[in-house]
Coordinates of C-alpha atoms and ligand atoms in Angstrom, one line a residue:
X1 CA 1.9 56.5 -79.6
X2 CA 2.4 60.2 -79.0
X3 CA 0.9 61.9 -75.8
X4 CA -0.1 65.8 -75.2
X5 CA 1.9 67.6 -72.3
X6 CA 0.8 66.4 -68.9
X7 CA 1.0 67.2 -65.4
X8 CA 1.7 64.4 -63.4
X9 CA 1.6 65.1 -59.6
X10 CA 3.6 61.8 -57.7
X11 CA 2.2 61.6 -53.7
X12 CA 4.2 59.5 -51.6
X13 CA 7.2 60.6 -54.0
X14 CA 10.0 60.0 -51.3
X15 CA 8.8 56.0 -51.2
X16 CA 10.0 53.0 -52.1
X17 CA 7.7 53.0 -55.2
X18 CA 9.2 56.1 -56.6
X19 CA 12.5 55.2 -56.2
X20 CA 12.4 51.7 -57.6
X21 CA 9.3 52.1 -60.3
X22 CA 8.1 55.7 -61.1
X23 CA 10.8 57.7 -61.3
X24 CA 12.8 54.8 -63.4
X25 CA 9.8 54.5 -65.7
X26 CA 9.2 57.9 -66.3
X27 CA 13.1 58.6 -67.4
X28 CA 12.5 56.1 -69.4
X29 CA 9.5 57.7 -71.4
X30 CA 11.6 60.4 -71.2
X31 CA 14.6 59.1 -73.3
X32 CA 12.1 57.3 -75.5
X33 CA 10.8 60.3 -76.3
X34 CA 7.1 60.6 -74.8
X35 CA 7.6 62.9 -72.3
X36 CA 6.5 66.3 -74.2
X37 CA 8.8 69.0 -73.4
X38 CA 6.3 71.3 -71.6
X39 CA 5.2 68.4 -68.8
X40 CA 6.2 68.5 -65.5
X41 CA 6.3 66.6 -63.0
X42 CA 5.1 67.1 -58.9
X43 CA 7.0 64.5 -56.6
X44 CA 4.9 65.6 -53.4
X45 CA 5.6 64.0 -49.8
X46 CA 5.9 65.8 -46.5
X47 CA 9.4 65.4 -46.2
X48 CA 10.9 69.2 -46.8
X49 CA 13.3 68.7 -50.0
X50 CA 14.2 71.8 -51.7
X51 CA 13.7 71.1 -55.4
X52 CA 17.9 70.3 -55.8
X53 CA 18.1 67.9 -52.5
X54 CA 14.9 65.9 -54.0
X55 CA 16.5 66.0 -57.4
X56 CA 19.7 64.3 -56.1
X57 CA 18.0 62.0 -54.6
X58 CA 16.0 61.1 -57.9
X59 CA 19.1 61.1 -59.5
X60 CA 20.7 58.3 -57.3
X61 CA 17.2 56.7 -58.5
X62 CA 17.4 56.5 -61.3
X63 CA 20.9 55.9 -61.7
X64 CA 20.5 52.5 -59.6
X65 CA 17.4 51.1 -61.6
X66 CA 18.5 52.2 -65.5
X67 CA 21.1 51.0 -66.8
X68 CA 22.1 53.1 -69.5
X69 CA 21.0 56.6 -68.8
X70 CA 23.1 58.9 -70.5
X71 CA 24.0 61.9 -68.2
X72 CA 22.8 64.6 -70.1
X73 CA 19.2 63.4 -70.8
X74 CA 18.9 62.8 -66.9
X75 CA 20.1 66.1 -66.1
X76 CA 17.2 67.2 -68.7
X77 CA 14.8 64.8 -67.2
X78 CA 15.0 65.7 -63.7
X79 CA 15.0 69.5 -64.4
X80 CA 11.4 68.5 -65.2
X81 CA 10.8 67.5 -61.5
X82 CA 9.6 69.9 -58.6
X83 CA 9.4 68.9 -55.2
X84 CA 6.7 70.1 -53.3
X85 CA 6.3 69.1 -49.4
X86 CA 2.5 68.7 -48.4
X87 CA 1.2 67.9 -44.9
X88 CA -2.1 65.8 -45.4
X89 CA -3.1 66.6 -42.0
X90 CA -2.6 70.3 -41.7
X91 CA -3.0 71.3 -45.6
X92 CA -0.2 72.7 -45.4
X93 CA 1.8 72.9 -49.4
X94 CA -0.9 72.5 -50.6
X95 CA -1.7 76.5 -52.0
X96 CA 1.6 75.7 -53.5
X97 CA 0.4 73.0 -55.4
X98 CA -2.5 74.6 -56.7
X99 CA -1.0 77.7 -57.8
X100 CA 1.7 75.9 -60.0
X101 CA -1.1 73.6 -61.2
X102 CA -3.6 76.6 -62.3
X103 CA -1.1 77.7 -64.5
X104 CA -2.3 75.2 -66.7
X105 CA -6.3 74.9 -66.1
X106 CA -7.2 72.9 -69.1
X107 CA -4.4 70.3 -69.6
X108 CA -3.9 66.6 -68.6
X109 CA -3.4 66.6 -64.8
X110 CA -2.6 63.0 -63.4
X111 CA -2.4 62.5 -59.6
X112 CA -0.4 59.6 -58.5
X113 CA -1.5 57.7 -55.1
X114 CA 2.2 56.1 -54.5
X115 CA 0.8 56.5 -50.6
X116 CA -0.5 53.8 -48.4
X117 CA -4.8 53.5 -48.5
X118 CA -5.2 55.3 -45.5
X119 CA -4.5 58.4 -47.2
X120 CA -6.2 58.0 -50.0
X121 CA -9.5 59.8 -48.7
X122 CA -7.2 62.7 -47.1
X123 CA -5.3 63.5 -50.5
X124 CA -9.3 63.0 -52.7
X125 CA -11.0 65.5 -50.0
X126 CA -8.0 67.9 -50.2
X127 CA -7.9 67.8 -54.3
X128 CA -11.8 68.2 -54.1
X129 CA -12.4 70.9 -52.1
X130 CA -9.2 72.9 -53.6
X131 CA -10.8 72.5 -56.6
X132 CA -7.9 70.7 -58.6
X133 CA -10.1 68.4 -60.3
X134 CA -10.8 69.4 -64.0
X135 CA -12.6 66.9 -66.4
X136 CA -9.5 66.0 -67.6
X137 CA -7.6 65.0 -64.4
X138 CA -7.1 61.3 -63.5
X139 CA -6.2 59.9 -60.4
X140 CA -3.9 56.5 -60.0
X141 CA -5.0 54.0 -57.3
X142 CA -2.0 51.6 -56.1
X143 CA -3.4 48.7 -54.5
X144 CA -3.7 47.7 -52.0
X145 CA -7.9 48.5 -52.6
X146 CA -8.9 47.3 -49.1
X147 CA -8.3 44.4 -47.4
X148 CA -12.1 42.8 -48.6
X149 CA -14.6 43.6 -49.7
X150 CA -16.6 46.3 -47.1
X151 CA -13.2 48.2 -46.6
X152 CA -12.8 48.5 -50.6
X153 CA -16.1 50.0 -51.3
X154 CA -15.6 52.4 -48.4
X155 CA -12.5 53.4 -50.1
X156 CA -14.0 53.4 -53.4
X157 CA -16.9 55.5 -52.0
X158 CA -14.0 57.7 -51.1
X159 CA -12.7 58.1 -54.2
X160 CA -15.8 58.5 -56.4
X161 CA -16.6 61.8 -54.1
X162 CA -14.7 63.3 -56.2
X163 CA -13.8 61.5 -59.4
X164 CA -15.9 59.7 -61.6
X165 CA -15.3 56.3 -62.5
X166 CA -13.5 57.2 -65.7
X167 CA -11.0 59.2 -64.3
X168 CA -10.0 56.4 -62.2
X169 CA -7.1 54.3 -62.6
X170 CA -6.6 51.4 -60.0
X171 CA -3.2 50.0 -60.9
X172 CA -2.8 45.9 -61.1
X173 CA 0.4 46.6 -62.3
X174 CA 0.7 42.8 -63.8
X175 CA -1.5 44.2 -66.7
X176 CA 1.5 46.0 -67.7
X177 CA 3.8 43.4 -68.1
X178 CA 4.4 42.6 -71.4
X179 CA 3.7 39.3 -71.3
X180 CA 0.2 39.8 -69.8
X181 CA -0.7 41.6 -72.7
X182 CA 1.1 39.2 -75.5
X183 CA -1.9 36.6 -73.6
X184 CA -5.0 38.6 -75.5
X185 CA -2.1 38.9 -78.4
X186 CA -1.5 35.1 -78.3
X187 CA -5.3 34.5 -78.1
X188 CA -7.1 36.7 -80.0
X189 CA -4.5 37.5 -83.0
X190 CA -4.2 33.6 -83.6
X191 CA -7.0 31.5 -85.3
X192 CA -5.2 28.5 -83.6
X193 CA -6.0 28.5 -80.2
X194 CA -9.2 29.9 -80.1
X195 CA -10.9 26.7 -81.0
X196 CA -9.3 24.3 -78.6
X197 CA -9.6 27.1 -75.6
X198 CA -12.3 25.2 -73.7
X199 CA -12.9 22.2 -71.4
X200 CA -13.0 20.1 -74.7
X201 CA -9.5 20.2 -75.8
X202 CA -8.1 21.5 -72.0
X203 CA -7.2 19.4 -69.1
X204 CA -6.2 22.4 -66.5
X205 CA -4.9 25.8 -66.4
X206 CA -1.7 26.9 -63.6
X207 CA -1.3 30.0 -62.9
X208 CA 2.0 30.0 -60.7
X209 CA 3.4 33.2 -59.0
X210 CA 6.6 32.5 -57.2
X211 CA 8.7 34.3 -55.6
X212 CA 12.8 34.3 -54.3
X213 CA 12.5 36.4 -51.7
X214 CA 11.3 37.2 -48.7
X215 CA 9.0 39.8 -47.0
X216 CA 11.9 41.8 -45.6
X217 CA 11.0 45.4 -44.5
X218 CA 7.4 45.4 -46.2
X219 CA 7.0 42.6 -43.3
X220 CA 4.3 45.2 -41.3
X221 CA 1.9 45.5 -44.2
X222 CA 2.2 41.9 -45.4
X223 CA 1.4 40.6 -41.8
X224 CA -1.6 42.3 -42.2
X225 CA -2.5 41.6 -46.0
X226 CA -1.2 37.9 -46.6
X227 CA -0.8 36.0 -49.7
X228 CA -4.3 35.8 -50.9
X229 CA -5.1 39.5 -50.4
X230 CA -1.4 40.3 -51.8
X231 CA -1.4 38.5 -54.8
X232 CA -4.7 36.3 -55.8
X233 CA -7.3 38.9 -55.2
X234 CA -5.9 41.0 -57.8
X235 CA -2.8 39.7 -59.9
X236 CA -3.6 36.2 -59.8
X237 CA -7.1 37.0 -60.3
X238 CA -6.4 39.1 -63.0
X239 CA -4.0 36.7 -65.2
X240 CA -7.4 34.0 -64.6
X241 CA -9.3 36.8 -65.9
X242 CA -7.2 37.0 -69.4
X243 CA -6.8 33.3 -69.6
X244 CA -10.2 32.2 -69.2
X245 CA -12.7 35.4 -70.7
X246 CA -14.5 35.3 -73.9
X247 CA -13.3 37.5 -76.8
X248 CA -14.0 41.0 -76.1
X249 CA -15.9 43.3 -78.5
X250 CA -12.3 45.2 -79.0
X251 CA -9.7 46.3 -77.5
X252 CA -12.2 49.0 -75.6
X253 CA -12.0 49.5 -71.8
X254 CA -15.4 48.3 -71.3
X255 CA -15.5 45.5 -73.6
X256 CA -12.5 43.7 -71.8
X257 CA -13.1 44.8 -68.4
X258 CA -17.0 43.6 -69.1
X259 CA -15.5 40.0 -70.3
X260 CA -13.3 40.0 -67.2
X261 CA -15.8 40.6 -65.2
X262 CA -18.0 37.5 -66.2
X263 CA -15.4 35.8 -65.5
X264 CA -14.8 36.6 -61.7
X265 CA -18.9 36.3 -61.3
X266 CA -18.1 32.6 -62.4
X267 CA -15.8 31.4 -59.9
X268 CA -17.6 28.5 -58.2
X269 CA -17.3 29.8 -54.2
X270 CA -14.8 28.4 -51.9
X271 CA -16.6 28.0 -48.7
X272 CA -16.2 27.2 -45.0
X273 CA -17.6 23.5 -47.2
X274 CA -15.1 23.0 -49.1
X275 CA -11.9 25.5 -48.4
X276 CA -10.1 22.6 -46.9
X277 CA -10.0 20.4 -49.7
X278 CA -10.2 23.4 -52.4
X279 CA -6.9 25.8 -50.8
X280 CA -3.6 25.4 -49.2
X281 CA -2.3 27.7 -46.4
X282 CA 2.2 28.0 -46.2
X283 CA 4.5 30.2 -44.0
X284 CA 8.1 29.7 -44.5
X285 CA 10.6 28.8 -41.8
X286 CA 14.2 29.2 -41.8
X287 CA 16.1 27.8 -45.0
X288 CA 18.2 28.6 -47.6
X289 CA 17.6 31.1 -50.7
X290 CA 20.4 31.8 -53.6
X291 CA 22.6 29.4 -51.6
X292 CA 22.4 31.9 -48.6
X293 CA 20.7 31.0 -44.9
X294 CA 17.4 32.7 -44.7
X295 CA 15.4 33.3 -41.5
X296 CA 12.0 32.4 -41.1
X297 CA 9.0 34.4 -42.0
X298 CA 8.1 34.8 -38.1
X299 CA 12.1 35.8 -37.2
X300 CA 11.6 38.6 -39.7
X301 CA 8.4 39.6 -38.6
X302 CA 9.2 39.5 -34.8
X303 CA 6.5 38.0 -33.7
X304 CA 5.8 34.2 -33.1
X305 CA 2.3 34.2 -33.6
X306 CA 1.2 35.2 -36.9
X307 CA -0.9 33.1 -38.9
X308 CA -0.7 35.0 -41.9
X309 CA 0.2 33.3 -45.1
X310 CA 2.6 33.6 -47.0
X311 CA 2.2 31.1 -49.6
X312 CA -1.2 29.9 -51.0
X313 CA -2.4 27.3 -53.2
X314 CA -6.2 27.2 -54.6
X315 CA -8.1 24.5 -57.5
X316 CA -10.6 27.4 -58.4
X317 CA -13.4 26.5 -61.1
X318 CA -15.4 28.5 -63.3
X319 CA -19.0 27.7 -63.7
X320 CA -19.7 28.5 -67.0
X321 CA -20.2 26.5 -70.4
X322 CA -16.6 27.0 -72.0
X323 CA -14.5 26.2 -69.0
X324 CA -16.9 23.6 -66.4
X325 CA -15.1 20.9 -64.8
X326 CA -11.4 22.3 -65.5
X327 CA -9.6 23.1 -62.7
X328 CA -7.5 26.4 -62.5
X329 CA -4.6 25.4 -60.1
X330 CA -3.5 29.1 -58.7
X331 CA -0.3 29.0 -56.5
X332 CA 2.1 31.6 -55.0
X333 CA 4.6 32.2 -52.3
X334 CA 7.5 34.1 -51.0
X335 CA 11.0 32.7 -50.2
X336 CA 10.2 29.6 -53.1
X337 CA 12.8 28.0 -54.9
X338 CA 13.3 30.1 -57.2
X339 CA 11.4 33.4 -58.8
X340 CA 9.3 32.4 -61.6
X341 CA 5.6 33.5 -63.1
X342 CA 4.0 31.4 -65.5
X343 CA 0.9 30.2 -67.1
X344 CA 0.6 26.4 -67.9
X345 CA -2.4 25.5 -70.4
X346 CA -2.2 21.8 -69.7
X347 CA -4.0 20.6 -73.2
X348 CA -6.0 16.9 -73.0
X349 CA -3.9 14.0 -74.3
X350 CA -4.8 12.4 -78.3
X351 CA -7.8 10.2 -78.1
X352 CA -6.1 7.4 -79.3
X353 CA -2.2 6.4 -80.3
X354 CA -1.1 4.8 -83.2
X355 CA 2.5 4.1 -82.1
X356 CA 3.6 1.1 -80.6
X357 CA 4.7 0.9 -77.0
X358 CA 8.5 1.3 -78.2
X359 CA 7.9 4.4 -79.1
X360 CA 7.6 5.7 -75.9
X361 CA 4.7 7.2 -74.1
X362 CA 3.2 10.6 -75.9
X363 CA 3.0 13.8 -73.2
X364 CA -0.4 16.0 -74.1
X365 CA 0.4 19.3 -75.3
X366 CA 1.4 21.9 -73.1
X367 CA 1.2 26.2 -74.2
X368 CA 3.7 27.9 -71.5
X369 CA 3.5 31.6 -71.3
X370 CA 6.4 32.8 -69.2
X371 CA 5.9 36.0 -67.3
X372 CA 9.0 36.2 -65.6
X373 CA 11.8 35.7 -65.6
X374 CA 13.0 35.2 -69.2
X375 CA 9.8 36.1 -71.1
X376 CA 8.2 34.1 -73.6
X377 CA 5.6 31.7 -75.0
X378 CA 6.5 27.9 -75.3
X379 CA 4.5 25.1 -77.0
X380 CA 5.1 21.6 -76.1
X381 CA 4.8 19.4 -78.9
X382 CA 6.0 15.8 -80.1
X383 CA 8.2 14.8 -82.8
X384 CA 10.0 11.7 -84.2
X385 CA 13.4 11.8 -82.5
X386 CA 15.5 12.0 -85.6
X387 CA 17.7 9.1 -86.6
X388 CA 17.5 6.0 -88.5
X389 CA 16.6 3.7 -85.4
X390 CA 12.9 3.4 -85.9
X391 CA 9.9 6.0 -84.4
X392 CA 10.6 7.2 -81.0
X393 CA 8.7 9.9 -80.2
X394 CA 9.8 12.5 -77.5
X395 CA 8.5 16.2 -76.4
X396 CA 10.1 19.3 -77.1
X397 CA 9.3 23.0 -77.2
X398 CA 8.5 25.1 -79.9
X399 CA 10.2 28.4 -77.9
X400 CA 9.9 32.0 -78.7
X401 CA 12.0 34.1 -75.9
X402 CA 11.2 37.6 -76.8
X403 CA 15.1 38.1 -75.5
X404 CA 16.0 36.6 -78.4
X405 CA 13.2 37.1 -80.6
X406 CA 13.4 40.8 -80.2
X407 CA 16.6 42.7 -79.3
X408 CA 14.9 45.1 -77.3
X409 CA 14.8 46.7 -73.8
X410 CA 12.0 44.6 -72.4
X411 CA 9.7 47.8 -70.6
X412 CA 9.3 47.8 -67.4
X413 CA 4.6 47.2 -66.8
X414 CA 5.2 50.7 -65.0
X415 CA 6.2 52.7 -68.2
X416 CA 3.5 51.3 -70.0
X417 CA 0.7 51.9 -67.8
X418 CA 1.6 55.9 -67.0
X419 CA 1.6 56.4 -70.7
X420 CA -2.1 55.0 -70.2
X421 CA -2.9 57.0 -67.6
X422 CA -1.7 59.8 -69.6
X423 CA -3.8 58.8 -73.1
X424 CA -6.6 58.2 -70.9
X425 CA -6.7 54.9 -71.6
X426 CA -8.3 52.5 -68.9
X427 CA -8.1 48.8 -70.3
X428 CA -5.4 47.9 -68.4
X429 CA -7.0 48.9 -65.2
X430 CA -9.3 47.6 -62.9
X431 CA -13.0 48.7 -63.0
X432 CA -14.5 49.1 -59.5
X433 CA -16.7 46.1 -60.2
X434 CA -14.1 43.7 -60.6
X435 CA -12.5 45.1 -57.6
X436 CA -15.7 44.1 -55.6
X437 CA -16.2 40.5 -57.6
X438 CA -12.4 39.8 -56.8
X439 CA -13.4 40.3 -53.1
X440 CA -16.8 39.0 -53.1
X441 CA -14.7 35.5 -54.2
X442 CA -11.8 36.2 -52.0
X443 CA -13.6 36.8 -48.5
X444 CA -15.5 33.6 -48.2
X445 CA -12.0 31.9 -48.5
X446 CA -10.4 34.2 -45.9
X447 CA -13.4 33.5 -43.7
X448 CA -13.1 29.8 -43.7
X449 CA -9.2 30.3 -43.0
X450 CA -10.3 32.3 -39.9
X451 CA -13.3 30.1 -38.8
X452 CA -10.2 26.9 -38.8
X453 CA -8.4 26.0 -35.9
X454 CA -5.4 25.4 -38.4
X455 CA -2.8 27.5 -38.9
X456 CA -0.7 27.7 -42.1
X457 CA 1.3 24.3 -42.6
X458 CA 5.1 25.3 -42.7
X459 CA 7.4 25.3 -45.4
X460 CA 11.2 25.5 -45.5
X461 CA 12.6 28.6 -47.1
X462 CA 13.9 28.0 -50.8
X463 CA 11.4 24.9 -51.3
X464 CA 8.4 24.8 -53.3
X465 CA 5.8 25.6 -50.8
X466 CA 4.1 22.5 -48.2
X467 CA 3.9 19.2 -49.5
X468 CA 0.2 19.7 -49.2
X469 CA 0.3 22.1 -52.2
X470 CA 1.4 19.1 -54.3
X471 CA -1.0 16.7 -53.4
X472 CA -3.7 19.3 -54.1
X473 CA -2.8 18.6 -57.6
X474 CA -1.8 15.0 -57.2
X475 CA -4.8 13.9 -55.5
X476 CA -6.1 14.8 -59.3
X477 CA -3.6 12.6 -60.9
X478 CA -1.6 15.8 -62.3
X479 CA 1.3 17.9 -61.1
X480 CA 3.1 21.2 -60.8
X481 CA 4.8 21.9 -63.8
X482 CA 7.9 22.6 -62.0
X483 CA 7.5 19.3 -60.3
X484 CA 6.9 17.1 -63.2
Ligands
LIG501 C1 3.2 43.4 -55.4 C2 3.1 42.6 -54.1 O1 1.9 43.8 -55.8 O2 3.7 42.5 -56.4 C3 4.4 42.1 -53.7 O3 2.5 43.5 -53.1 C4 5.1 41.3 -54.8 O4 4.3 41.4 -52.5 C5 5.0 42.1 -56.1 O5 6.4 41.1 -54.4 C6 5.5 41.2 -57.2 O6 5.7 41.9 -58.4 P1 6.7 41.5 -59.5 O7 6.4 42.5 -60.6 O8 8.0 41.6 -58.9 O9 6.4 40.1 -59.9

């Protein structure tokens, strides 16, 4: 889909984010094509580059994450880039800014937050009172939004100063993955699964996030943030969201986000009552990862007495008529045994068998939809083994890799969301409501954790988390599809 020239203006542009996401991304748009030839882009930080020294240094980016740029199209690409250092405290670069952007008064203006959340009211109050906020500027949000749910509406209060709620764009950049958005393809393009997509005909839903490696140098925030606040309150949350809400109106902003919504209002509470029997705290210790010894998650963080999680497991439940009494098992972890996202629609088993015993026992169906890595949508099913030797019946998958399936570059969720941003487009981005119902589930959790005496249970480094993360499933007769 074609987009109009745009000025994108990247705070934070000397980060990590940049340099492994944004700037990859856009060159991409770029060589695809969508990056109109009058758009420019602001990479803003208060680092003093001179446009060239920043360039390089964009180049090297872009150069390490894309694998087959072709020289001259970067050289076009980055000529698009100006640097421009900005002091949030003092103001200072700011003029400069602002004259380059009132060049163009009426067109798409996009300002990227690539900054931590402290800054986010400095960088609004500045745009604000410099006037650089037209009707059609947006503004990017990169999580995290708070750390619950009094600190995210003081940041959202923040923020809607000066924007209004459509021209915001707070990034859960799991939206963008491809296979996040094959799940509304998958459910709402099929007549097949819509009628079994209830407690009648499912068993349980897992939603697994796991993750290879460790915290390494992010280890300051993460101390602070945690598993559940890293990854449940919003991408975990979010992927619950798509598997369990009702069809939307349409593809409209407000029609999903609405549906999502309903969804995070029905999460039965996890309470000081019930958190020990409902969630499972993990930190890892030394082990091994990729056949390499690892240190442990307190090693790395220098400091011995941390309590923060680094690996949860939760049942959750959703109290409503198409999904009561089936357990959503959500799990994720750093330094697990190996990186792998999925979604496991564990379907109920047939009513009743007509096979004899020697022909073996029948599995229930089972719909996989791999995020990551190797994407794709499986379907467990069972056939006859072929043969002449009588009916033996065994499981296999009906497997579509979209590697195979389609011999295309597989976009990075970044590319597709700036185009978004760009189109104006806010589906794939989180309302401020679901923001605060995320939180409004999440804190109660995080407050039982605190009001414990119990500290995470430990788990070795390239394992699959504590034991206790199994038997939260087992005690319910089922298991992690890894484990089973
Ligand atoms: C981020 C978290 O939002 O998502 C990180 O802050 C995590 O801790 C990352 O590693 C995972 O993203 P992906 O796309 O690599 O699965």
């Amino acid at each position: 889909i074609e987009v109009d020239e745009f000025d994108l203006v990247v705070f934070g542009a000397s980060g990590d984010l940049a340099h492994r996401k944004l700037l990859p991304a856009l060159y991409h748009r770029y060589d695809d094509g969508q990056v109109p030839d009058g758009s420019r882009i602001f990479c803003s930080a208060r680092r003093s580059y001179s446009d060239a020294e920043y360039r390089a240094w964009a180049r090297e980016a872009i150069e390490e994450h894309v694998k087959n740029h072709e020289t001259h199209k970067l050289d076009a690409f980055l000529e698009k880039i100006h640097y421009i250092a900005i002091d949030l405290a003092s103001g200072e670069g700011l003029a400069d800014l602002k004259s380059a952007l009132e060049e163009r008064p009426h067109g798409i203006r996009a300002f990227y937050l690539a900054v931590g959340p402290d800054l986010f009211g400095p960088i609004c109050e500045h745009l604000g009172s410099n006037s650089l906020v037209t009707p059609q500027t947006r503004i990017v949000l990169e999580k995290p939004i708070g750390k619950d749910g009094t600190s995210a509406k003081v940041l959202n209060d923040t923020v809607a100063r000066v924007f209004d709620e459509h021209q915001i764009f707070r990034i859960d950049h799991y939206l963008g993955k491809e296979t996040v958005q094959n799940l509304m393809a998958l459910r709402f393009a099929n007549a097949l699964f819509e009628p079994l997509w209830n407690a009648a005909h499912i068993d349980h839903v897992q939603i697994t996030v796991a993750e290879a490696l460790g915290v390494g140098g992010r280890a300051g925030y993460y101390d602070t943030a945690g598993a559940l606040r890293d990854m449940v309150q919003n991408h975990i949350l979010q992927l619950l969201c798509l598997v369990a809400m009702e069809p939307p109106e349409s593809m409209d902003a407000d029609s999903v986000r609405d549906e999502k919504l309903k969804v995070l209002k029905a999460l039965a509470p996890i309470t000081e009552a019930n958190a020990e029997k409902l969630t499972v705290r993990g930190q890892y210790t030394a082990g091994a990862s990729a056949g390499g010894a690892v240190p442990g998650y307190l090693d790395e963080l220098g400091n011995s007495d941390s309590a923060t999680e680094t690996f949860v497991a939760l049942k959750a439940e959703i109290a409503n008529w198409r999904w009561a009494g089936v357990p959503f098992y959500l799990r994720t972890g750093k330094r697990l045994a190996q990186r792998v996202s999925e979604i496991v629609v564990q379907f109920r088993p047939i009513p009743h068998s007509i096979f004899s015993q020697e022909a073996g026992s029948i599995s229930a169906n089972r719909l996989i939809i791999r995020l990551q890595p190797d994407e794709g949508v499986q379907m467990k099913i069972m056939i006859k083994d072929p043969g002449p030797g009588g009916m033996r019946l065994r499981q296999v998958p009906l497997d579509m890799s979209f590697a195979e399936a389609f011999k295309v570059r597989n976009p990075d969720a970044y590319e597709r969301l700036i185009m978004d941003v760009i189109r104006g487009n806010q589906t794939l981005f989180m309302r401020r409501d679901e923001v605060d119902a995320a939180w409004a589930w999440i804190d109660p959790i995080q407050a039982a954790w605190a009001a414990s005496r119990d500290k995470p249970r430990s788990y070795t480094a390239g394992t699959w988390g504590p034991s206790a993360s199994i038997a939260l499933v087992e005690r319910d007769h089922r298991t992690w599809a890894e484990d089973g």
